[in-house]
mmCIF file of C-alpha atoms in Angstrom:
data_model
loop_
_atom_site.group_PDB
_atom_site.id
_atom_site.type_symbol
_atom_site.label_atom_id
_atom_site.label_comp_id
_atom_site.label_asym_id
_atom_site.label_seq_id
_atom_site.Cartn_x
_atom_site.Cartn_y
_atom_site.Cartn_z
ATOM 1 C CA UNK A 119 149.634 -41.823 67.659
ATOM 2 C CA UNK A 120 149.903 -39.758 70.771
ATOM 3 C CA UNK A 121 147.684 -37.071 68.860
ATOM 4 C CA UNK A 122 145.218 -39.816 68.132
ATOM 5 C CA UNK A 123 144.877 -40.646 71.689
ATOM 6 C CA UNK A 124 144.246 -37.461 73.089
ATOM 7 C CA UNK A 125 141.373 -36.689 69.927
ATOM 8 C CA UNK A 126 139.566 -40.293 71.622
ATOM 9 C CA UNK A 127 140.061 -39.343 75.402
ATOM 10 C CA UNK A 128 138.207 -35.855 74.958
ATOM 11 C CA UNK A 129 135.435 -37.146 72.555
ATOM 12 C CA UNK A 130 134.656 -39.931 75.975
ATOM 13 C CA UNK A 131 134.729 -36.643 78.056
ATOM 14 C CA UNK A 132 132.639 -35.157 75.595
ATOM 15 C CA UNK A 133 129.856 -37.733 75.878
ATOM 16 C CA UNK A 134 129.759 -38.584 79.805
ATOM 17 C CA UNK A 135 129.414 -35.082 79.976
ATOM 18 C CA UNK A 136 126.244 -34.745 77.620
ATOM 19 C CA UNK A 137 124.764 -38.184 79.464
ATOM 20 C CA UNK A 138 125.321 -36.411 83.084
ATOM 21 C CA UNK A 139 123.290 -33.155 81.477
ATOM 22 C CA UNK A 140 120.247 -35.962 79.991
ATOM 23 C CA UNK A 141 119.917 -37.209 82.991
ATOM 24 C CA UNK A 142 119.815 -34.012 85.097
ATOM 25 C CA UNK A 143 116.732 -33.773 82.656
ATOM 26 C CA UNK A 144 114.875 -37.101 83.016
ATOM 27 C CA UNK A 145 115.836 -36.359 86.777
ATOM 28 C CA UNK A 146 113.417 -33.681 86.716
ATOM 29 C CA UNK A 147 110.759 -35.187 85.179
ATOM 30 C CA UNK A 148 111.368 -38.727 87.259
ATOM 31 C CA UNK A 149 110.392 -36.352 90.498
ATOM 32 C CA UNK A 150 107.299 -34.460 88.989
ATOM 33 C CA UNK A 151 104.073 -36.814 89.151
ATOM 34 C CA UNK A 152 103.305 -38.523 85.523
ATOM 35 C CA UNK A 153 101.319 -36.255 82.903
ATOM 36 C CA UNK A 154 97.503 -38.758 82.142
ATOM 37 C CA UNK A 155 95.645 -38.408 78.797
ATOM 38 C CA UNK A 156 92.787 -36.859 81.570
ATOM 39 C CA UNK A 157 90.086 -34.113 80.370
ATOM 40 C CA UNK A 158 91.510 -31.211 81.075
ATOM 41 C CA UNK A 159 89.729 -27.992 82.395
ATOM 42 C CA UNK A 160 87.968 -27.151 79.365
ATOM 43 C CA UNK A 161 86.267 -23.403 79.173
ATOM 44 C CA UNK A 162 88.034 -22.098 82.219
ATOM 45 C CA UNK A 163 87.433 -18.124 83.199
ATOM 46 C CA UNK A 164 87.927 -15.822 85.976
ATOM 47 C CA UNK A 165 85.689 -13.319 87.660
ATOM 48 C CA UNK A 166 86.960 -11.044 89.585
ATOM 49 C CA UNK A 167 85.981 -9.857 93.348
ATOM 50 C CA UNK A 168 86.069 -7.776 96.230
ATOM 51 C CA UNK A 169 89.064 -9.343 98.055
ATOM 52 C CA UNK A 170 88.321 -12.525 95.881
ATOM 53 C CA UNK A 171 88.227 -14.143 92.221
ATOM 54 C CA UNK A 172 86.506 -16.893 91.014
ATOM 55 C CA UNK A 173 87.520 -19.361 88.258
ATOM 56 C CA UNK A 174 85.136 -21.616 86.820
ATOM 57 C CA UNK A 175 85.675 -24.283 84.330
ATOM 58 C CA UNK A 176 84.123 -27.507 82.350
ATOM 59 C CA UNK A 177 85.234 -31.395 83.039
ATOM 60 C CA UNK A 178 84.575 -33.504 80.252
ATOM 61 C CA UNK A 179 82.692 -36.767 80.336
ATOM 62 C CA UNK A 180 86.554 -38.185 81.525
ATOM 63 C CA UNK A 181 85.508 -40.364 84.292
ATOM 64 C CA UNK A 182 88.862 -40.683 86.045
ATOM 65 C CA UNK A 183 88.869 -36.875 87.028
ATOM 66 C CA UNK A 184 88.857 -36.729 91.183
ATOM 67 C CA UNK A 185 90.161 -33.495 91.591
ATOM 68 C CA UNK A 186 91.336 -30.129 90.356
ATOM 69 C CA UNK A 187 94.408 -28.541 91.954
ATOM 70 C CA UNK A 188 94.525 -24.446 91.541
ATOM 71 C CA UNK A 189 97.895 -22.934 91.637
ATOM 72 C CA UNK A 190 99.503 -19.204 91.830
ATOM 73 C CA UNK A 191 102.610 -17.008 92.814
ATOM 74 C CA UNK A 192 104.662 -19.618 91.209
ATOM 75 C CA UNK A 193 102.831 -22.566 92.526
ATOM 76 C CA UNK A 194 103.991 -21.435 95.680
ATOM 77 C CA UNK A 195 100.507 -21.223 96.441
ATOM 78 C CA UNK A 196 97.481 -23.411 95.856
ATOM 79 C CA UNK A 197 94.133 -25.118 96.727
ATOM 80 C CA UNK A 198 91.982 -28.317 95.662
ATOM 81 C CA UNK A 199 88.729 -29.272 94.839
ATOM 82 C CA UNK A 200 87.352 -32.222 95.168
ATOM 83 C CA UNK A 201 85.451 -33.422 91.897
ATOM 84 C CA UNK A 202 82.157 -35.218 91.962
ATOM 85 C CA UNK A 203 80.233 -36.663 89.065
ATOM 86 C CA UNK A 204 76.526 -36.455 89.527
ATOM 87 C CA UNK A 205 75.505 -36.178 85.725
ATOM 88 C CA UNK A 206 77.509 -37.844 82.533
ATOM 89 C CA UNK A 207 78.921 -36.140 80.031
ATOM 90 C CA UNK A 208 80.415 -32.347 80.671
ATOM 91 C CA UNK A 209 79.641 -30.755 83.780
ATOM 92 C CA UNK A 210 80.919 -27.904 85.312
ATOM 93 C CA UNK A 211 82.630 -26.625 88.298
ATOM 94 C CA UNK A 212 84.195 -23.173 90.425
ATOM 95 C CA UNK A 213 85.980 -22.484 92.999
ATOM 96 C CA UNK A 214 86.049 -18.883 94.834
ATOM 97 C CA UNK A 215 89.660 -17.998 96.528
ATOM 98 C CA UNK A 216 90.289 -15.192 99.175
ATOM 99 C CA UNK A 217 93.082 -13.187 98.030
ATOM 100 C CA UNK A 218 94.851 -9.909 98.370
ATOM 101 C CA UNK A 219 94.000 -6.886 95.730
ATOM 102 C CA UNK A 220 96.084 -8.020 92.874
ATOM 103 C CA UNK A 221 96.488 -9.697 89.576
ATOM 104 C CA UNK A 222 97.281 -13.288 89.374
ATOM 105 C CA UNK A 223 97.941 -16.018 87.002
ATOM 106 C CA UNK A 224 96.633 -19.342 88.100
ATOM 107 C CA UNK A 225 97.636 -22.834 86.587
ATOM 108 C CA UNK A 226 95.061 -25.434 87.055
ATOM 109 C CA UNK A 227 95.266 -29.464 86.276
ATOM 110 C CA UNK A 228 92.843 -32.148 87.367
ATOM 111 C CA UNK A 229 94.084 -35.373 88.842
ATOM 112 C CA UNK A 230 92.846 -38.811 89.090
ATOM 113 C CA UNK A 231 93.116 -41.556 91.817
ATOM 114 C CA UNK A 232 96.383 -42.628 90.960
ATOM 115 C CA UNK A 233 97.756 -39.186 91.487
ATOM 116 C CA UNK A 234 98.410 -38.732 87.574
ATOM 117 C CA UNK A 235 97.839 -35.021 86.380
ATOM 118 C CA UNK A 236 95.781 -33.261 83.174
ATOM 119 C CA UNK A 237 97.699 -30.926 80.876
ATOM 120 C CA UNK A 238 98.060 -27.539 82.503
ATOM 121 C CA UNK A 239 95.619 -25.161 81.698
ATOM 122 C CA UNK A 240 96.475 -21.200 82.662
ATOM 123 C CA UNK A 241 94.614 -17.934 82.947
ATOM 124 C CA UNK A 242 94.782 -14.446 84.599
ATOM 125 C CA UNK A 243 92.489 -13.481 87.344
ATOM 126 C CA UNK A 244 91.910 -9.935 89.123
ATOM 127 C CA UNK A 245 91.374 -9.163 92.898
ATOM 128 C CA UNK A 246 90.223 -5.945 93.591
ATOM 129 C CA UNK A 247 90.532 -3.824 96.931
ATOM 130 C CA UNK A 248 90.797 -0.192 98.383
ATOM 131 C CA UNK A 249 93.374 0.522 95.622
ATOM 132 C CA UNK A 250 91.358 0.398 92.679
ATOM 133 C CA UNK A 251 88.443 1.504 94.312
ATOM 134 C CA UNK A 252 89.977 4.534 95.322
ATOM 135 C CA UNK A 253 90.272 5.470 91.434
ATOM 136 C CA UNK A 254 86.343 4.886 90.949
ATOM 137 C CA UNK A 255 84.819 8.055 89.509
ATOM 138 C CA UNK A 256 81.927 9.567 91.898
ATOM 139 C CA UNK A 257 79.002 11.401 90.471
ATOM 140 C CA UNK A 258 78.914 14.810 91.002
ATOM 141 C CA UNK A 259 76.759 17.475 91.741
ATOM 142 C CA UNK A 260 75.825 20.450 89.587
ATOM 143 C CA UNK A 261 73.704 22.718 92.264
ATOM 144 C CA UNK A 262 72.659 22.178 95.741
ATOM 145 C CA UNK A 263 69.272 25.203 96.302
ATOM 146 C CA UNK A 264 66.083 25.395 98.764
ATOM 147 C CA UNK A 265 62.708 25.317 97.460
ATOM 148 C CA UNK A 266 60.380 26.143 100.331
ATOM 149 C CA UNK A 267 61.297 23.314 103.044
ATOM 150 C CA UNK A 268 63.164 20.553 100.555
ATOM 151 C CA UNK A 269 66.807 20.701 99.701
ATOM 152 C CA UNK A 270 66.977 19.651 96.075
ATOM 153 C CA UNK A 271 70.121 17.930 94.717
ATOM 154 C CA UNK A 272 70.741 18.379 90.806
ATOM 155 C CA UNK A 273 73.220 15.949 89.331
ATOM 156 C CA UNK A 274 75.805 16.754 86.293
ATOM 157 C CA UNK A 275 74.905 13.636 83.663
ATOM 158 C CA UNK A 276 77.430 11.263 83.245
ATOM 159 C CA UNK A 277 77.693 7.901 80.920
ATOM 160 C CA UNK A 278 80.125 5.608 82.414
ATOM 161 C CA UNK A 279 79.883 1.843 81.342
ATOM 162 C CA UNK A 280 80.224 0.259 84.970
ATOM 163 C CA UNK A 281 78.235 2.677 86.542
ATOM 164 C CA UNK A 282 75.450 1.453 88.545
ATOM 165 C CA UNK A 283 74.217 4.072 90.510
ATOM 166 C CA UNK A 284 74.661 6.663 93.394
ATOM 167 C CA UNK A 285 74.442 6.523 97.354
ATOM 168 C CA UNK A 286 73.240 9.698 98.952
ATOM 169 C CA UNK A 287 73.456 9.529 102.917
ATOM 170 C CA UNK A 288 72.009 12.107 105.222
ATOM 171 C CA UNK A 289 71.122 12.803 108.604
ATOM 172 C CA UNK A 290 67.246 14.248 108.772
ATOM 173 C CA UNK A 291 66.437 16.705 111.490
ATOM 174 C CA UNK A 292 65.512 13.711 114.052
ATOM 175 C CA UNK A 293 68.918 11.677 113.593
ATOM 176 C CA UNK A 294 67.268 9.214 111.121
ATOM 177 C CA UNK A 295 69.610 7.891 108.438
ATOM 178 C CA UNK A 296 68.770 7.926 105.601
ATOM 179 C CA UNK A 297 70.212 6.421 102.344
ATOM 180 C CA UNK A 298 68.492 7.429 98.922
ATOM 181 C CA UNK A 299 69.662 5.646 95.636
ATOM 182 C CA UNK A 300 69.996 7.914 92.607
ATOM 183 C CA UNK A 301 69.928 5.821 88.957
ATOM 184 C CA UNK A 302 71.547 7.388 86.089
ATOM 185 C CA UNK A 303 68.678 8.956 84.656
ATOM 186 C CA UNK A 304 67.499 11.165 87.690
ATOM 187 C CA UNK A 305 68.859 14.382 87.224
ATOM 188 C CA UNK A 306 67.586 15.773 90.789
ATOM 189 C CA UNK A 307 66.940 14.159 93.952
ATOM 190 C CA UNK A 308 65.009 16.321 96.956
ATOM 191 C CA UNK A 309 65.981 15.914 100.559
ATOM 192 C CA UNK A 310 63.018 16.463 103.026
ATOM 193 C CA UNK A 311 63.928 16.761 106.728
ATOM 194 C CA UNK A 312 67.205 18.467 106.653
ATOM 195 C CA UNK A 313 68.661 21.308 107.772
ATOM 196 C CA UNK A 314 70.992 24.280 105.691
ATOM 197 C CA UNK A 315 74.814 23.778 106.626
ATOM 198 C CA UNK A 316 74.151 19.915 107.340
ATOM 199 C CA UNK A 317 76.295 16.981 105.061
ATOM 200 C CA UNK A 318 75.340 14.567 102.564
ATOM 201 C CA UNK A 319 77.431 12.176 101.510
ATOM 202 C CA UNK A 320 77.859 10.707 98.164
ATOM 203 C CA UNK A 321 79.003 6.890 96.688
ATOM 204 C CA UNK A 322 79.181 5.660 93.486
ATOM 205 C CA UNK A 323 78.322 2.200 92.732
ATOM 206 C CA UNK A 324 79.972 0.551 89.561
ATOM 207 C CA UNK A 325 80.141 -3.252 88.039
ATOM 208 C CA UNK A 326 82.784 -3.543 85.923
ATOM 209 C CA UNK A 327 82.905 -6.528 83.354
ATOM 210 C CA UNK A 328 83.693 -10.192 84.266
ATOM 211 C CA UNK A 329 83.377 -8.359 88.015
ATOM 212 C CA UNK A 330 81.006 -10.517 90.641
ATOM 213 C CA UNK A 331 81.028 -7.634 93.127
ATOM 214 C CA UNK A 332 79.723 -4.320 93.725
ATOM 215 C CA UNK A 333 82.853 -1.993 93.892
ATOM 216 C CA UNK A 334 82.045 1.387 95.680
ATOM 217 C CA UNK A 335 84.306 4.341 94.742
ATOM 218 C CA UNK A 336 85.402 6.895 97.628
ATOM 219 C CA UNK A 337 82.658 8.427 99.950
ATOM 220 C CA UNK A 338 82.264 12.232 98.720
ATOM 221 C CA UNK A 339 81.345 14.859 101.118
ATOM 222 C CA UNK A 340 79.010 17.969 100.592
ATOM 223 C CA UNK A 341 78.501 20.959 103.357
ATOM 224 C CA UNK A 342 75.097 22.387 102.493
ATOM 225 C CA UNK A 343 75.088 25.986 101.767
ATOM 226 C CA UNK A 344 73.318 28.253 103.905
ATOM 227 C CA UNK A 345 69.888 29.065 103.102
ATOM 228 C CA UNK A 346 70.056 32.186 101.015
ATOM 229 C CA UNK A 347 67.812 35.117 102.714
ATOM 230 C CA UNK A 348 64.166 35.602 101.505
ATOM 231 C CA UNK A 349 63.755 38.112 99.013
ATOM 232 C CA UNK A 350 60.729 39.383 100.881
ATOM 233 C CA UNK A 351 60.111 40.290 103.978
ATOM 234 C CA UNK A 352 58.993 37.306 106.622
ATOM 235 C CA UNK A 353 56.036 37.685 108.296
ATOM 236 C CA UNK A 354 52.494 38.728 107.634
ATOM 237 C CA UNK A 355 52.450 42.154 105.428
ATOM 238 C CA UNK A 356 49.835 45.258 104.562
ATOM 239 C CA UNK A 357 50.691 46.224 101.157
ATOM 240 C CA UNK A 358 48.876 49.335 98.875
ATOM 241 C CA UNK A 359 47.941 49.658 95.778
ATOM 242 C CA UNK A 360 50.182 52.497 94.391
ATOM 243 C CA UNK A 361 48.923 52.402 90.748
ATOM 244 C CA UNK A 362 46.697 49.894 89.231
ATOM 245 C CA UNK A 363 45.473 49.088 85.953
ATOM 246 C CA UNK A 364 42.588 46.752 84.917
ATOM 247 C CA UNK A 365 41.921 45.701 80.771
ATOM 248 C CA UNK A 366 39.429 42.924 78.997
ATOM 249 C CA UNK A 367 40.369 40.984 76.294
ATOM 250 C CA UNK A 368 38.343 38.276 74.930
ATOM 251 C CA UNK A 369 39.470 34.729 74.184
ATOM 252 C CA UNK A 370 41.690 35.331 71.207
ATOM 253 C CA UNK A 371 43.698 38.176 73.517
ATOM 254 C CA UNK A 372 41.998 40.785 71.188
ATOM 255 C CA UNK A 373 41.788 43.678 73.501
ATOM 256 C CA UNK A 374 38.268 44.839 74.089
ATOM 257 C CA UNK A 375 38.630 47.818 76.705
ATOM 258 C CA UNK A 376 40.057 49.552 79.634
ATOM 259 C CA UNK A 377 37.841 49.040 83.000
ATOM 260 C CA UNK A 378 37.866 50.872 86.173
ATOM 261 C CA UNK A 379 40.146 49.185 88.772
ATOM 262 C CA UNK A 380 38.839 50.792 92.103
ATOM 263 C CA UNK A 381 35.303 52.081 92.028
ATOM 264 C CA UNK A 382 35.874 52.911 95.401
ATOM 265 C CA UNK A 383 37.982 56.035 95.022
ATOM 266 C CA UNK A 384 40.289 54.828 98.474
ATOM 267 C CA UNK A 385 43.362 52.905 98.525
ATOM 268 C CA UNK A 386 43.184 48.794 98.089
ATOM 269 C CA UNK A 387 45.018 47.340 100.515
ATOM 270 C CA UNK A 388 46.400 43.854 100.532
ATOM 271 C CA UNK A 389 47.645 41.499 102.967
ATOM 272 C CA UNK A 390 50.355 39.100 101.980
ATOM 273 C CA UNK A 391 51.418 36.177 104.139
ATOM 274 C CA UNK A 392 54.737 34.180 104.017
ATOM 275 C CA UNK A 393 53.482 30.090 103.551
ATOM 276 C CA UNK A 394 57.350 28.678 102.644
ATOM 277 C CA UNK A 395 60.810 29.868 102.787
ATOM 278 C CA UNK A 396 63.867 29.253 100.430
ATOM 279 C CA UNK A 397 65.260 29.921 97.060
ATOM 280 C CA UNK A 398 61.507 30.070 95.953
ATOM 281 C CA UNK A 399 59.166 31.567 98.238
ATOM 282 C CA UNK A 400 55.706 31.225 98.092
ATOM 283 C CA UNK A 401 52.948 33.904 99.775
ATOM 284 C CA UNK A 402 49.652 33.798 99.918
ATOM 285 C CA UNK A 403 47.575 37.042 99.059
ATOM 286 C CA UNK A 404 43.757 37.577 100.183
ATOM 287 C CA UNK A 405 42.570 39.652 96.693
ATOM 288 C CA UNK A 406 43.017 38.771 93.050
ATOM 289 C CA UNK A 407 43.363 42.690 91.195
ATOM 290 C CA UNK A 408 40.852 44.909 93.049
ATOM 291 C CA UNK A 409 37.914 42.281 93.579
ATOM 292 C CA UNK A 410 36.714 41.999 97.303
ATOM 293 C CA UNK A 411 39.530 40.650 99.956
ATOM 294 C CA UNK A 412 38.835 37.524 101.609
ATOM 295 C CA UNK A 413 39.578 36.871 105.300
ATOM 296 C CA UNK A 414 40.851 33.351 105.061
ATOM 297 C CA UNK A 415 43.184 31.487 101.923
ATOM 298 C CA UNK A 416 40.307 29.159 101.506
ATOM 299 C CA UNK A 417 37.717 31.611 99.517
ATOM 300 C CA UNK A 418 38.011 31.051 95.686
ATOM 301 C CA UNK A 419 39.830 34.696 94.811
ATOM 302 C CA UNK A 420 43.088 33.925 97.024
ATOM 303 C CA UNK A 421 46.123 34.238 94.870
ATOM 304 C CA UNK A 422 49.358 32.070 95.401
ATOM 305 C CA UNK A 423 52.464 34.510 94.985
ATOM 306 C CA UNK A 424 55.845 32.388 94.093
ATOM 307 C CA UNK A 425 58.859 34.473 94.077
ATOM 308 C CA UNK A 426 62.145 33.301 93.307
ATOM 309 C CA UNK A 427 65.445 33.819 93.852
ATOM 310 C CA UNK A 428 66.268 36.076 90.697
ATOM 311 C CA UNK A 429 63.225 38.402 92.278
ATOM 312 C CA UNK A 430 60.896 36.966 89.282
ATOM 313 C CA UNK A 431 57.813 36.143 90.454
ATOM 314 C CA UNK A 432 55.059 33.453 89.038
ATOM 315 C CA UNK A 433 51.232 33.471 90.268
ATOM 316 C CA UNK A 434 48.226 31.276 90.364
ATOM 317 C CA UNK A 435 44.765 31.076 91.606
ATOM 318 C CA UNK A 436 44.662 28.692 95.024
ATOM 319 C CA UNK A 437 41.853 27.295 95.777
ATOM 320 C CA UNK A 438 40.798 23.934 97.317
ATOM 321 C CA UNK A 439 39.271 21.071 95.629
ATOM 322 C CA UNK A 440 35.079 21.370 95.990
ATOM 323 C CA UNK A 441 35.431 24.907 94.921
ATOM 324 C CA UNK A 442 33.811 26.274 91.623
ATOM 325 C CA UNK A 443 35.742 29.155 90.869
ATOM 326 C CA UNK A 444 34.399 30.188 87.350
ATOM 327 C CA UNK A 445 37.445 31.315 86.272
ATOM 328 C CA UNK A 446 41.330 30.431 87.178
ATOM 329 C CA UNK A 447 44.313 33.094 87.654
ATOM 330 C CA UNK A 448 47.561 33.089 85.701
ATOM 331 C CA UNK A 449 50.323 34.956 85.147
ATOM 332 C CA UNK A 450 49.425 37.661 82.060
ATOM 333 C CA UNK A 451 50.126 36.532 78.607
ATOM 334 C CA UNK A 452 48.623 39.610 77.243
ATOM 335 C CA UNK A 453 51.835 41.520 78.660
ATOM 336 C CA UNK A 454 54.996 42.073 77.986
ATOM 337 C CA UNK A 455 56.536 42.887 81.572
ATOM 338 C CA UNK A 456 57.175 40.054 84.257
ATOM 339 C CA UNK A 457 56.394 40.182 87.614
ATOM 340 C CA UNK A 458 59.317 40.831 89.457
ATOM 341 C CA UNK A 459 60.299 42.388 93.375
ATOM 342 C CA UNK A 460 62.371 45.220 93.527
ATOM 343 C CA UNK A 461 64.106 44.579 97.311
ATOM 344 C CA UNK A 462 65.418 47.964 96.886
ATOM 345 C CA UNK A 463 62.422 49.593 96.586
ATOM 346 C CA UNK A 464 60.218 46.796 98.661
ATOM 347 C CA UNK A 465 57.951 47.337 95.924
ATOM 348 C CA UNK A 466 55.911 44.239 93.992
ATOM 349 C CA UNK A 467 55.269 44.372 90.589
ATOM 350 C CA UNK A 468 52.449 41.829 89.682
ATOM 351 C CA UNK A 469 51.021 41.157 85.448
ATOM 352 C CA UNK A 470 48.334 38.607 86.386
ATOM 353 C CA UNK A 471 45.072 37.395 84.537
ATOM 354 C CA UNK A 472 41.724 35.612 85.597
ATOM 355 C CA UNK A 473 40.191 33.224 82.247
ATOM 356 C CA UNK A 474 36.682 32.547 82.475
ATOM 357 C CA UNK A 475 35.910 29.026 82.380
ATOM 358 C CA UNK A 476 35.027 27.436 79.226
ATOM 359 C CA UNK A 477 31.999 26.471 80.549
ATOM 360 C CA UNK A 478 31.168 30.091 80.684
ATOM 361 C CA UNK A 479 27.774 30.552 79.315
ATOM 362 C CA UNK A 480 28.725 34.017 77.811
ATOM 363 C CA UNK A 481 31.917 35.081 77.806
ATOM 364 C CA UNK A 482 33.949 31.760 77.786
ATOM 365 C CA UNK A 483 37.906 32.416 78.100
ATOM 366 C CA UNK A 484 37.502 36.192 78.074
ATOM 367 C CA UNK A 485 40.582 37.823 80.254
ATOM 368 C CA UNK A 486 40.589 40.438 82.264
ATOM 369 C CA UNK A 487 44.195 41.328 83.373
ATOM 370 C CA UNK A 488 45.775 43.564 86.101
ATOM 371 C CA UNK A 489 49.004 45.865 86.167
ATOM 372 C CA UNK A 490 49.669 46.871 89.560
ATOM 373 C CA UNK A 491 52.552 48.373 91.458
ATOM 374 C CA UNK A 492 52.253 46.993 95.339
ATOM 375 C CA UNK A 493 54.332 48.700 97.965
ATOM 376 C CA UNK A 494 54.419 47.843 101.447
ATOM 377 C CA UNK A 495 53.085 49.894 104.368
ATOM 378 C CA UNK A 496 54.519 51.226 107.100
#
């Protein structure tokens, strides 16, 4: 009997126990605002910012819906906004919050006058700041060189799916700024106005998916090198003829003879004259081979003299538009040396060629090609 007693008195403890733990529950659920049969926000999504995301979603045709309540960190944190109908059926709606670099996970419900709440509807959401920013990849650059007064920039290729593009900032020689904007497929960008041992400065721009903002990776800096030395001497030069050798060929490059070059029996001088300075230097020279000299770059026989940096040197007739030549200068493709300056030996080899025009009423395209060896006097 006594056994019997004691089975009763813990199977009452038993069950006030389990009511007091029920309602601890209904408790819970008493204090939270009533869950409606409202539309919910349908189609939500994030974009993410600089310092910012945005979530936009869809209301359905639910007229009841007032408002939309937004909450993160544990609903710790939030913000509203207000709904307003002003077509029927689905319309949508966004909302842009301020927040630190970071990812979040927001929980948003919409409400209705009588304070009655949607079925929760949660997504993730990005901020972005210095941090990630500060792992953006920058374009780089393959060679910095001079080519007469322009500093020209080439780019190593890159294929990066958020890339956008490529700030270059400089300083020209009057204190302008200047900002240049370099797309993926240029693969050199020249600098006019700016001096050797100057900066640039390099950004890269990307736009990463579901991103709203621009994000600009760190600021790169370049020293420009100093301007390598000119191969040639600077200035105005006399140079002789120390051997010379003059050929025809007609228009096929069949050989046809060797000509006299001087019929004069004395030396042929030349005068070169410096026109641009830099990893390609460019002179001017008043006679083509041994034909007449000419007192000013103007007359129709002045030769343009390009020599690089690896001492190999290019040529071409200059002359100025108006002028009828008759025939146009060229490097030699008849030969198989290439003009070249020996700094060693300040001594200029030149292979050139003069084509008669097509035009030419006898000899059209015939060649007549030089091999001289210039040195410079003293």
């Amino acid at each position: 009997m006594i056994f019997r007693c004691l089975l009763t008195c813990l199977a009452m403890v038993f069950i006030l126990s389990a009511c007091d733990d029920l309602n601890d529950i209904h408790q819970k659920y008493l204090d939270e605002k009533p869950t409606a049969y409202l539309g919910i926000a349908d189609s939500l999504k994030t974009y993410g910012g600089k310092g910012r995301v945005k979530l936009t979603w869809t209301n359905n045709a639910d007229p009841r819906v007032v408002k939309t309540i937004i909450y993160w960190n544990d609903r710790e944190s939030s913000v509203s906004k207000d709904f307003q109908r002003t077509m029927p059926g689905a319309q949508k709606d966004s909302i842009i919050i301020d927040l630190p670099e970071g990812t979040y996970t927001f929980e948003v419900v919409n409400l209705n006058e009588a304070g009655e709440y949607s079925l929760v509807q949660e997504i993730q959401g990005r901020s972005y700041g210095p941090v990630y920013e500060g792992s953006l990849r920058v374009r780089t650059i393959s060679k910095i060189t001079y080519i007469a007064d322009t500093v020209r920039v080439k780019w190593n290729t890159w294929q990066n799916p958020t890339y956008m593009g490529t700030e270059l900032y400089y300083k020209t020689l009057t204190g302008k700024d200047t900002t240049i904007f370099v797309i993926n497929d240029d693969e050199t960008t020249d600098l006019l106005s700016i001096s050797a041992e100057d900066t640039i400065y390099i950004t890269s721009l990307h736009r990463p998916l579901n991103v709203m903002d621009t994000l600009r990776s760190q600021t790169r800096e370049y020293v420009l090198p100093e301007m390598p030395p000119t191969r040639i001497p600077l200035g105005r030069w006399n140079v002789v003829n120390a051997e010379g050798k003059r050929m025809e060929y007609d228009k096929n490059k069949v050989f046809l003879k060797d000509a006299v070059y001087n019929t004069t029996g004395s030396s042929i001088d030349k005068i070169i004259s410096l026109v641009t300075i830099g990893n390609d230097s460019v002179f001017y020279i008043d006679r083509f081979g041994s034909f007449a000299a000419y007192t000013t770059p103007k007359e129709v026989q002045c030769m343009k003299m390009t020599v690089r940096y690896d001492n190999t040197i290019t040529v071409e007739g200059y002359s100025y538009p108006g002028t009828n030549t008759g025939y146009t200068i060229h490097d030699s493709d008849v030969t198989s040396e290439i003009s070249r300056y020996d700094p060693e030996t300040n001594t200029i080899f030149l292979y050139t060629m003069r084509i008669i025009t097509e035009n030419h009423p006898t000899t059209p395209l015939d060649r007549t090609v030089f091999e001289e060896i210039l040195r410079f006097k003293e």
